[in-house]
């Protein structure tokens, strides 16, 4: 009879056990922000550690259910979610997971504060972070383009810190005809005296229990030309709680994000109101997209950090071949690699959040705005891929236990996989990077910005020289590709995005390494930067040779 039972992993008691977070608080924040925010962050970490994981597990065990009819056969299309899911949403409200960004108590730094809160909230939230992302995006669009009623009646709900009055928002873009290419959307908006009526099918709508949604449709006047998409605001239910001409066709049966309701909807004359300029729907909704994409990236960093914390704790407890895993040289390298990935993701996300905060407070310069525009798709796509790879590694670090459901670990990998699909796939965001580069001026601004940051680090060692060489090579690459034709540039857009992410993360890690006093903490940060640059910048991938894909894909 075996008397051995393995101790499972536990989350660390201390907020600052997360080194990427601790480094950031110490080295990147204005001192007064750190001291003001830390107590609240500690409180949220306690909830994320002690209270939320039980709720998240319960929400996953009791997934949403579509109830199409009432007992008497009336169509009701109720989506039943667990009490645990409701509580997770309530915690988001109480903790200001959205509101902190809009209160702007710390001016341009407020967005960073809010992202720190999101970063702590998300990994314990069973992806209740998803409706928070869409709510935040909707709030921003209302701030920018909303009419008086939206600003005075709806916005305070989206920014409420009281669960009873807090509303969440959905974002319905994807249709059967296309999710990446929304210009293929078929939904029409028929004008009526006051507003519009929407008709169409929305193929993926997450958090369908939200009270409001932002969606795209094409205005169709009798006998009129086909118009470009416009953005519409929808209030889903009437005063009695009945859906307003919306039919829930079914809930998606998904690989992960199981606690999150994602529905297919038919809009059959749903009342709606236009937001922003007619025919400028894609441009208008991009204010939402650029926020939700950074949420996505923040949540990716959150998952990597959570996985790393659990795997490190487990490695201290699990024995193999005569010692704890953490003392096995090869396992240590695996954990070190994960640590470096986490630090890089964290730096990318919070640099973008810093710039976003400056934008939202009107403090951003023209150059910084161009940098933010280019950085947003890059950070989203790169951290999404990092999260999938890192979560897979984390599961493996637990051996067989990582594959067993009731450890709670498999959901990390399942849920991470969505991060590179929704809010723009890796390829589509790589192409968005090209869109943001435009005729090349923004690209010049971007490379100039990072050149200045690199120069500010002073005399070069091997790492800094590698960063400088890569920046120089990268700066010329798009033009060289374009000289061979637009198709060549597109074909290499993902490689370009990856190289940018790796380079920028390298510069940010090098900055972090040089900040602060000499000592063991600085030596740790130097090692992190050194490994990242060695692994990801010095061996920058070459572009795809012309025609190679044709040859590979030919019979
Ligand atoms: O997946 C979804 C929700 C999931 C849940 C959310 C969770 C979030 C995180 C939580 C983590 C746990 S919602 C669906 C998301 N769908 C997408 O992201 C769509 C992906 N496809 C694209 O991004 C495409 O590139 C499109 C849709 C933008 C392409 O449309 P068009 O019509 O072909 O685009 P155009 O014609 O190139 O651009 C139209 C205008 C242009 O401006 P003007 O007219 O002034 O030149 C563009 O520059 O829109 C502008 N624009 C942008 N501006 C397009 N994209 C952007 C952008 N990102 N930023 C600024
Ligand atoms: P497609 O656009 O058909 O793409 C298929 C493949 O083609 C992808 O790999 C893509 O990268 C590639 N591709 C497309 N165009 C190009 C190109 N030009 N060059 C190179 N490659 C290309 N959507 C919403 O609107 N609201 C939601 O709330 C929502 N929730 C979701 C929840 C979940 C769990 C999931 C999985 C999806 C959700 N989505 C939602 C949908 C999601 O945003 C889309 O699935 C995504 O944008 C991709 O669109 P698609 O599925 O139509 O794929």
XYZ file of C-alpha atoms and ligand atoms in Angstrom:
668
model
C 0.000 0.000 0.000
C 1.439 3.364 -1.009
C 1.273 5.978 1.680
C 2.527 8.728 -0.631
C 0.281 11.594 -1.646
C 1.610 14.475 -3.659
C 1.030 17.998 -2.370
C -0.671 20.088 -5.028
C 0.427 23.573 -6.077
C -0.812 26.652 -4.252
C -0.764 30.283 -5.224
C 1.763 32.380 -3.366
C 0.465 34.482 -0.510
C 2.343 37.600 -1.488
C 1.379 39.889 -4.361
C 5.041 40.594 -5.018
C 5.905 36.934 -5.468
C 5.031 37.682 -9.092
C 8.429 39.021 -10.090
C 7.349 40.644 -13.349
C 4.689 42.568 -11.471
C 7.023 43.428 -8.593
C 9.749 44.640 -10.982
C 7.268 46.772 -12.854
C 5.838 48.358 -9.701
C 9.305 49.122 -8.418
C 10.993 50.294 -11.589
C 8.464 51.716 -14.015
C 5.816 53.446 -11.929
C 5.864 56.927 -10.445
C 6.545 56.387 -6.728
C 3.268 57.924 -5.588
C 1.247 55.621 -7.859
C 2.958 52.573 -6.433
C 2.250 53.508 -2.842
C -1.342 54.495 -3.569
C -2.184 51.437 -5.655
C -0.428 48.715 -3.729
C -2.979 48.223 -0.901
C -5.820 47.838 -3.424
C -3.772 45.494 -5.570
C -2.997 43.396 -2.496
C -6.683 43.185 -1.663
C -7.553 42.131 -5.194
C -4.764 39.552 -5.195
C -6.203 38.078 -1.975
C -9.585 37.726 -3.675
C -8.024 36.293 -6.846
C -6.095 33.806 -4.755
C -8.604 32.801 -2.083
C -12.122 33.575 -3.262
C -12.261 33.549 -7.050
C -10.722 30.164 -7.949
C -13.583 28.315 -6.231
C -16.115 30.446 -8.099
C -14.273 29.937 -11.388
C -14.236 26.158 -10.906
C -17.946 26.210 -10.084
C -18.701 28.370 -13.150
C -16.810 25.894 -15.358
C -18.620 22.930 -13.806
C -22.006 24.574 -14.326
C -21.746 26.040 -17.826
C -24.343 28.330 -19.405
C -27.506 26.769 -20.680
C -29.889 27.948 -23.382
C -33.548 27.715 -22.359
C -35.463 28.339 -25.606
C -39.032 27.979 -24.298
C -40.949 28.527 -21.095
C -42.991 25.606 -19.702
C -46.010 26.734 -21.804
C -44.195 26.825 -25.100
C -43.549 30.538 -25.344
C -40.199 31.384 -26.900
C -38.107 33.026 -24.188
C -34.485 32.335 -25.188
C -33.151 32.688 -21.683
C -29.484 32.000 -21.127
C -29.022 30.579 -17.670
C -25.611 31.231 -16.150
C -24.372 29.936 -12.816
C -24.513 31.981 -9.658
C -20.717 31.669 -9.552
C -20.428 33.418 -12.933
C -22.620 36.233 -11.669
C -20.430 36.596 -8.619
C -17.302 36.752 -10.759
C -18.859 39.591 -12.730
C -19.868 41.272 -9.471
C -16.293 41.089 -8.215
C -15.130 42.766 -11.429
C -17.523 45.633 -10.726
C -16.534 45.941 -7.066
C -12.847 45.905 -7.940
C -13.224 48.506 -10.690
C -11.755 46.173 -13.298
C -13.229 48.447 -15.965
C -14.017 51.662 -14.090
C -10.472 52.372 -12.864
C -9.416 53.301 -16.390
C -12.210 55.841 -16.799
C -12.107 57.442 -13.357
C -8.684 58.734 -14.434
C -7.731 59.335 -10.820
C -4.086 59.026 -11.833
C -4.310 60.849 -15.141
C -2.456 59.115 -17.925
C -1.328 56.331 -15.545
C -4.901 55.287 -14.814
C -4.938 52.804 -17.695
C -1.844 51.114 -16.275
C -3.516 50.881 -12.892
C -6.606 49.336 -14.446
C -4.512 46.854 -16.445
C -2.722 45.791 -13.258
C -6.121 45.052 -11.767
C -7.206 43.159 -14.870
C -3.946 41.205 -14.816
C -4.698 40.005 -11.270
C -8.401 39.410 -11.886
C -8.303 37.545 -15.186
C -6.562 34.216 -14.414
C -9.069 33.500 -11.623
C -12.124 34.732 -13.515
C -13.138 31.805 -15.751
C -12.888 34.450 -18.521
C -15.421 36.825 -17.025
C -12.636 39.137 -18.183
C -14.120 38.788 -21.691
C -17.282 40.808 -20.994
C -15.129 43.312 -19.107
C -13.022 43.851 -22.234
C -16.055 44.468 -24.402
C -17.620 46.706 -21.744
C -14.481 48.783 -21.582
C -14.371 49.111 -25.364
C -18.036 50.105 -25.501
C -17.491 52.705 -22.776
C -14.653 54.218 -24.778
C -16.726 54.365 -27.958
C -19.532 56.050 -26.040
C -17.046 58.538 -24.582
C -15.831 59.333 -28.079
C -18.993 59.121 -30.173
C -22.029 58.610 -27.916
C -25.065 60.888 -27.832
C -26.356 62.489 -24.639
C -28.483 59.506 -23.594
C -25.649 57.025 -24.072
C -23.288 59.203 -22.078
C -25.711 60.040 -19.286
C -27.734 56.844 -18.910
C -25.620 53.975 -20.291
C -22.021 54.996 -19.627
C -22.424 55.258 -15.826
C -23.813 51.707 -15.835
C -20.824 50.355 -17.737
C -18.505 52.108 -15.290
C -20.403 51.247 -12.144
C -18.564 49.678 -9.205
C -21.858 48.428 -7.751
C -22.857 44.985 -9.002
C -26.596 45.830 -8.898
C -26.249 48.684 -11.339
C -23.301 47.363 -13.371
C -24.014 46.567 -17.035
C -21.786 44.691 -19.417
C -21.602 45.116 -23.189
C -21.215 42.650 -26.040
C -19.428 43.206 -29.348
C -21.097 41.486 -32.276
C -19.010 41.599 -35.406
C -18.602 38.063 -36.694
C -21.123 36.646 -39.150
C -21.247 33.329 -40.968
C -19.903 35.055 -44.055
C -16.796 36.310 -42.290
C -15.203 37.178 -38.990
C -11.894 38.527 -40.223
C -13.399 40.127 -43.305
C -16.403 41.837 -41.773
C -17.058 43.692 -45.013
C -18.855 40.497 -46.068
C -21.431 41.061 -43.303
C -25.024 40.599 -44.342
C -26.866 42.311 -41.482
C -28.942 45.270 -42.602
C -30.266 48.265 -40.696
C -33.632 49.474 -41.890
C -34.245 53.106 -40.953
C -37.442 54.025 -39.101
C -38.654 57.259 -37.626
C -36.503 56.959 -34.550
C -33.427 54.855 -35.158
C -33.109 51.578 -37.037
C -34.209 47.928 -37.027
C -31.521 45.302 -37.517
C -32.003 42.100 -39.512
C -29.326 39.445 -39.758
C -27.466 36.614 -38.071
C -24.578 37.152 -35.690
C -22.493 33.994 -35.621
C -20.404 34.457 -32.454
C -21.682 36.673 -29.649
C -19.905 36.229 -26.339
C -21.328 37.211 -22.994
C -24.785 37.204 -24.505
C -26.211 37.887 -21.066
C -24.914 41.442 -21.405
C -27.471 44.226 -21.238
C -26.151 46.107 -24.284
C -24.057 45.454 -27.369
C -22.207 47.248 -30.139
C -22.684 45.736 -33.572
C -22.152 46.370 -37.281
C -24.785 46.587 -39.998
C -25.321 48.157 -43.386
C -28.011 50.813 -43.676
C -30.473 49.858 -46.391
C -32.749 52.561 -47.700
C -35.605 51.584 -50.006
C -34.116 51.553 -53.519
C -30.813 52.860 -52.153
C -27.271 51.745 -52.973
C -25.453 49.194 -50.805
C -23.720 51.154 -48.093
C -20.616 50.518 -46.037
C -21.010 49.185 -42.505
C -22.100 51.486 -39.691
C -21.839 50.917 -35.941
C -24.996 50.397 -33.883
C -25.848 50.311 -30.213
C -28.378 47.702 -29.123
C -30.163 47.369 -25.804
C -30.927 43.664 -25.680
C -34.003 43.498 -23.448
C -37.155 45.505 -22.809
C -38.367 46.665 -19.391
C -39.821 43.176 -18.707
C -36.514 41.486 -19.461
C -37.691 40.035 -22.786
C -35.253 40.040 -25.701
C -36.116 42.745 -28.212
C -36.612 40.820 -31.433
C -33.526 38.715 -30.867
C -33.601 34.964 -31.177
C -30.900 32.840 -29.576
C -30.320 30.043 -32.077
C -27.958 28.055 -29.888
C -24.939 28.301 -27.614
C -21.586 27.311 -29.072
C -20.055 24.065 -27.825
C -16.476 25.261 -27.360
C -13.016 23.812 -26.678
C -12.598 26.213 -23.748
C -14.053 29.395 -22.272
C -16.775 27.063 -21.070
C -18.265 29.329 -18.429
C -18.647 32.118 -20.963
C -21.891 32.039 -22.942
C -21.211 32.446 -26.668
C -24.342 32.376 -28.785
C -25.539 32.489 -32.360
C -28.228 35.129 -32.677
C -30.838 36.082 -35.225
C -31.715 39.753 -35.192
C -35.260 40.017 -36.468
C -36.058 43.701 -36.374
C -33.976 44.533 -33.298
C -34.206 48.246 -32.428
C -30.822 49.949 -32.667
C -29.255 53.350 -32.690
C -26.325 54.451 -34.824
C -23.111 55.440 -33.111
C -20.559 57.545 -34.944
C -20.589 58.453 -38.597
C -22.772 56.549 -41.039
C -20.719 54.177 -43.215
C -17.690 54.454 -40.894
C -18.561 51.454 -38.713
C -15.235 49.637 -39.017
C -13.210 52.746 -38.251
C -15.513 53.570 -35.320
C -15.480 50.080 -33.825
C -11.687 50.028 -34.049
C -11.661 52.113 -30.835
C -13.212 49.069 -29.188
C -10.918 46.615 -30.975
C -7.762 48.384 -29.945
C -8.823 48.181 -26.300
C -10.086 44.589 -26.355
C -6.895 43.529 -28.146
C -4.807 44.926 -25.332
C -7.095 43.265 -22.795
C -6.401 40.054 -24.657
C -2.669 40.640 -24.343
C -2.936 41.489 -20.652
C -4.889 38.295 -20.043
C -2.272 36.334 -21.997
C 0.425 37.722 -19.693
C -1.830 36.891 -16.741
C -2.107 33.261 -17.803
C 1.626 32.893 -18.336
C 2.245 34.385 -14.893
C -0.350 32.156 -13.243
C 1.010 29.028 -14.923
C 4.546 29.952 -13.963
C 3.577 30.548 -10.336
C 1.846 27.179 -10.089
C 4.612 25.293 -11.894
C 7.299 26.871 -9.716
C 5.486 25.988 -6.526
C 4.936 22.445 -7.723
C 8.587 22.080 -8.715
C 9.534 22.841 -5.113
C 7.282 20.062 -3.856
C 7.602 17.330 -6.441
C 10.536 14.940 -6.095
C 12.054 12.952 -8.955
C 15.346 11.120 -9.233
C 16.462 12.020 -5.733
C 15.652 15.710 -5.554
C 12.961 18.321 -5.988
C 12.218 19.186 -9.601
C 13.337 22.717 -8.956
C 16.810 21.350 -8.240
C 16.983 19.344 -11.472
C 19.196 21.376 -13.815
C 17.038 20.814 -16.870
C 13.744 21.540 -15.140
C 15.262 24.758 -13.811
C 16.016 25.818 -17.371
C 12.421 25.124 -18.350
C 11.185 27.323 -15.518
C 13.748 29.986 -16.385
C 12.535 30.023 -19.996
C 8.963 30.443 -18.790
C 10.042 33.243 -16.475
C 11.689 35.069 -19.355
C 8.611 34.646 -21.573
C 6.456 36.016 -18.763
C 8.661 39.042 -18.214
C 8.693 39.805 -21.943
C 4.921 39.517 -22.266
C 4.435 41.695 -19.203
C 6.725 44.408 -20.532
C 5.044 44.466 -23.938
C 1.565 44.694 -22.452
C 2.318 47.419 -19.965
C 4.246 49.569 -22.426
C 1.185 49.476 -24.685
C -1.102 50.200 -21.713
C 1.078 53.166 -20.747
C 0.696 54.647 -24.225
C -3.029 53.892 -24.295
C -3.423 55.789 -21.020
C -1.609 58.762 -22.489
C -3.869 58.639 -25.527
C -7.030 58.546 -23.434
C -5.937 61.570 -21.413
C -4.903 63.619 -24.415
C -1.279 63.489 -23.279
C 0.048 61.454 -26.188
C 2.338 62.961 -28.818
C 1.765 62.298 -32.528
C 4.770 59.984 -32.615
C 3.622 58.039 -29.577
C 0.179 57.666 -31.141
C 1.764 56.092 -34.217
C 3.801 53.779 -31.983
C 0.690 52.713 -30.069
C -1.188 52.037 -33.286
C 1.562 49.727 -34.561
C 2.279 48.139 -31.212
C -1.327 47.131 -30.482
C -1.732 44.352 -33.088
C 1.855 43.204 -32.504
C 1.435 42.885 -28.754
C -1.902 41.114 -29.105
C -0.751 38.584 -31.646
C 2.590 37.833 -30.023
C 1.378 37.409 -26.450
C -1.514 35.256 -27.684
C 0.961 32.806 -29.198
C 3.227 33.028 -26.149
C 0.312 32.130 -23.886
C -0.575 28.989 -25.845
C 3.039 27.771 -25.865
C 3.646 28.696 -22.224
C 0.435 27.107 -20.956
C 1.287 23.923 -22.840
C 4.709 23.930 -21.163
C 3.108 24.542 -17.771
C 0.846 21.515 -18.167
C 3.847 19.402 -19.092
C 5.704 20.677 -16.025
C 3.064 18.864 -13.968
C 3.529 15.617 -15.863
C 0.308 13.605 -16.085
C -1.381 15.772 -13.470
C -1.300 18.639 -15.949
C -3.618 16.665 -18.203
C -6.136 15.816 -15.500
C -9.233 17.961 -15.271
C -9.743 18.274 -11.538
C -6.301 19.807 -11.060
C -7.804 22.816 -12.852
C -4.749 22.960 -15.124
C -6.179 21.859 -18.499
C -8.504 24.849 -18.644
C -5.407 27.089 -18.742
C -4.390 25.624 -22.083
C -7.913 25.379 -23.474
C -8.635 28.985 -22.615
C -5.263 30.290 -23.780
C -5.963 28.887 -27.240
C -8.779 31.356 -27.816
C -6.457 34.318 -27.310
C -4.905 33.947 -30.746
C -8.268 33.499 -32.492
C -10.712 36.079 -31.239
C -10.188 39.807 -31.538
C -8.310 39.199 -34.788
C -6.289 36.099 -35.615
C -2.508 36.166 -35.812
C -2.528 36.585 -39.583
C -5.226 39.231 -39.609
C -3.392 41.261 -36.989
C -0.144 40.890 -38.906
C -1.969 42.452 -41.835
C -3.339 45.125 -39.500
C 0.275 45.954 -38.714
C 0.819 46.600 -42.434
C -2.344 48.736 -42.475
C -0.952 50.772 -39.571
C 2.391 51.181 -41.344
C 0.517 52.860 -44.197
C 2.818 54.478 -46.703
C 5.819 54.014 -44.424
C 5.842 57.242 -42.449
C 4.413 55.581 -39.346
C 7.002 52.839 -39.675
C 9.792 55.399 -39.715
C 8.336 57.025 -36.629
C 8.114 53.629 -34.955
C 11.701 52.618 -35.655
C 12.894 56.103 -34.694
C 11.068 55.847 -31.383
C 12.773 52.556 -30.491
C 16.108 53.799 -31.776
C 15.884 56.678 -29.296
C 14.967 54.340 -26.451
C 17.872 52.095 -27.327
C 20.337 54.966 -27.598
C 19.245 56.187 -24.173
C 20.593 52.949 -22.728
C 24.119 54.159 -23.448
C 27.198 52.248 -24.507
C 26.546 48.891 -26.062
C 27.437 45.467 -24.735
C 26.811 42.324 -26.784
C 23.054 42.413 -26.086
C 22.576 46.064 -26.911
C 24.617 45.669 -30.068
C 22.392 42.778 -31.121
C 19.304 44.912 -30.531
C 20.791 47.768 -32.537
C 21.719 45.462 -35.449
C 18.260 43.921 -35.486
C 16.564 47.319 -35.378
C 18.623 48.487 -38.305
C 17.879 45.382 -40.345
C 14.204 45.425 -39.435
C 13.810 49.106 -40.333
C 14.740 48.332 -43.944
C 12.933 45.023 -44.301
C 9.371 46.111 -45.208
C 10.640 48.324 -48.019
C 12.826 45.523 -49.339
C 9.883 43.122 -49.312
C 7.615 45.646 -50.948
C 10.118 46.083 -53.745
C 9.333 42.450 -54.602
C 5.602 43.144 -54.588
C 2.726 43.594 -52.129
C 2.193 39.824 -51.958
C 5.741 39.323 -50.646
C 5.155 41.895 -47.935
C 1.879 40.242 -46.914
C 3.416 36.774 -46.951
C 6.029 37.933 -44.453
C 3.762 40.080 -42.288
C 3.658 37.541 -39.469
C 7.451 37.203 -39.453
C 7.690 40.958 -39.406
C 5.289 41.198 -36.452
C 7.158 38.510 -34.509
C 10.483 40.217 -35.100
C 9.049 43.546 -33.935
C 7.622 41.965 -30.787
C 10.895 40.232 -29.997
C 12.932 43.351 -30.599
C 10.662 45.660 -28.606
C 10.496 43.174 -25.734
C 14.293 43.008 -25.859
C 14.607 46.788 -25.584
C 12.080 46.927 -22.744
C 13.821 44.121 -20.860
C 17.191 45.791 -21.406
C 15.760 49.013 -19.976
C 14.411 47.134 -17.000
C 17.747 45.392 -16.502
C 19.565 48.687 -16.241
C 17.087 50.395 -13.951
C 17.491 50.262 -10.203
C 20.513 49.702 -7.987
C 23.307 47.182 -8.475
C 22.733 43.932 -6.634
C 21.185 40.487 -6.991
C 17.833 41.816 -8.266
C 19.553 43.729 -11.030
C 21.716 40.758 -11.884
C 18.501 38.676 -12.195
C 16.974 41.237 -14.512
C 20.152 41.400 -16.596
C 20.079 37.629 -16.964
C 16.441 37.779 -18.065
C 17.160 40.403 -20.695
C 20.286 38.562 -21.801
C 18.477 35.279 -22.307
C 15.609 36.898 -24.183
C 17.926 38.719 -26.545
C 20.088 35.647 -27.088
C 17.137 33.373 -27.740
C 14.836 35.687 -29.664
C 16.790 38.520 -31.217
C 20.240 37.225 -32.087
C 18.811 34.441 -34.191
C 16.133 36.539 -35.873
C 14.265 34.384 -38.380
C 14.985 34.924 -42.026
C 12.054 35.771 -44.268
C 10.347 33.152 -46.363
C 12.073 32.734 -49.731
C 9.918 33.714 -52.674
C 7.871 30.859 -54.158
C 8.838 28.448 -51.387
C 5.259 28.167 -50.105
C 4.080 27.480 -53.648
C 6.540 24.618 -53.918
C 5.674 23.191 -50.525
C 1.947 23.334 -51.157
C 2.147 21.980 -54.695
C 1.364 18.294 -55.305
O -13.829 38.315 -31.154
C -14.513 39.131 -30.625
C -14.873 39.201 -29.183
C -14.246 38.178 -28.323
C -14.284 38.478 -26.890
C -13.415 39.616 -26.441
C -12.405 39.244 -25.426
C -11.283 40.221 -25.333
C -10.184 39.866 -24.401
C -10.493 39.108 -23.183
C -9.432 38.136 -22.909
C -9.767 37.105 -21.930
S -15.187 40.413 -31.435
C -14.729 40.219 -33.071
C -13.354 40.662 -33.312
N -13.162 40.772 -34.710
C -12.079 41.297 -35.202
O -11.169 41.669 -34.515
C -12.057 41.497 -36.716
C -10.735 41.136 -37.295
N -10.625 41.750 -38.609
C -9.997 42.920 -38.788
O -9.435 43.507 -37.864
C -9.983 43.444 -40.184
O -8.684 43.917 -40.454
C -11.031 44.572 -40.384
C -12.389 44.115 -39.924
C -10.662 45.835 -39.653
C -11.052 44.838 -41.898
O -12.145 45.611 -42.294
P -12.083 46.525 -43.591
O -13.408 47.196 -43.738
O -11.545 45.753 -44.737
O -10.998 47.603 -43.133
P -10.376 48.830 -43.874
O -11.212 49.252 -45.037
O -8.938 48.590 -44.121
O -10.470 49.931 -42.730
C -11.587 50.747 -42.518
C -11.109 51.920 -41.643
C -9.807 52.529 -42.102
O -9.836 53.894 -41.771
P -9.926 55.051 -42.913
O -11.200 54.765 -43.636
O -9.925 56.320 -42.129
O -8.716 54.853 -43.774
C -8.792 51.828 -41.217
O -7.596 52.546 -41.081
O -10.889 51.453 -40.304
C -9.550 51.771 -39.915
N -9.059 50.705 -39.039
C -8.458 50.928 -37.875
N -8.141 52.055 -37.237
C -9.157 49.380 -39.249
N -8.631 48.714 -38.202
C -8.180 49.654 -37.342
C -7.539 49.609 -36.077
N -7.256 48.448 -35.468
N -7.242 50.771 -35.475
C -7.529 51.964 -36.059
P -11.985 33.464 -40.898
O -12.052 34.923 -41.033
O -12.701 32.628 -41.870
O -10.460 33.015 -40.854
C -10.020 31.682 -41.097
C -8.496 31.673 -41.184
O -8.100 32.446 -42.293
C -7.802 32.269 -39.969
O -6.696 31.486 -39.630
C -7.326 33.633 -40.458
O -6.119 34.043 -39.827
C -7.082 33.350 -41.922
N -7.200 34.549 -42.749
C -8.304 35.281 -42.995
N -8.018 36.296 -43.826
C -6.712 36.210 -44.111
C -5.820 36.944 -44.932
N -6.223 38.008 -45.616
N -4.521 36.560 -44.998
C -4.084 35.512 -44.280
N -4.875 34.760 -43.516
C -6.176 35.099 -43.420
N -16.883 37.451 -32.620
C -17.645 38.507 -32.329
O -17.901 39.336 -33.179
N -18.135 38.677 -31.080
C -17.877 37.814 -30.093
O -18.321 38.027 -28.970
C -17.084 36.680 -30.379
N -16.821 35.754 -29.425
C -16.077 34.666 -29.737
C -15.861 33.700 -28.767
C -15.106 32.582 -29.055
C -14.899 31.573 -28.008
C -14.547 32.431 -30.352
C -13.710 31.237 -30.686
C -14.763 33.369 -31.319
C -15.543 34.499 -31.033
N -15.799 35.467 -31.972
C -16.585 36.539 -31.685
C -15.414 35.253 -33.356
C -13.976 35.593 -33.673
O -13.728 36.951 -33.530
C -13.728 35.101 -35.101
O -13.847 33.700 -35.092
C -12.398 35.535 -35.633
O -12.368 36.921 -35.801
C -12.065 34.842 -36.975
O -13.123 34.927 -37.898
P -13.680 33.617 -38.642
O -14.038 32.626 -37.592
O -14.722 34.023 -39.579
O -12.439 33.057 -39.420
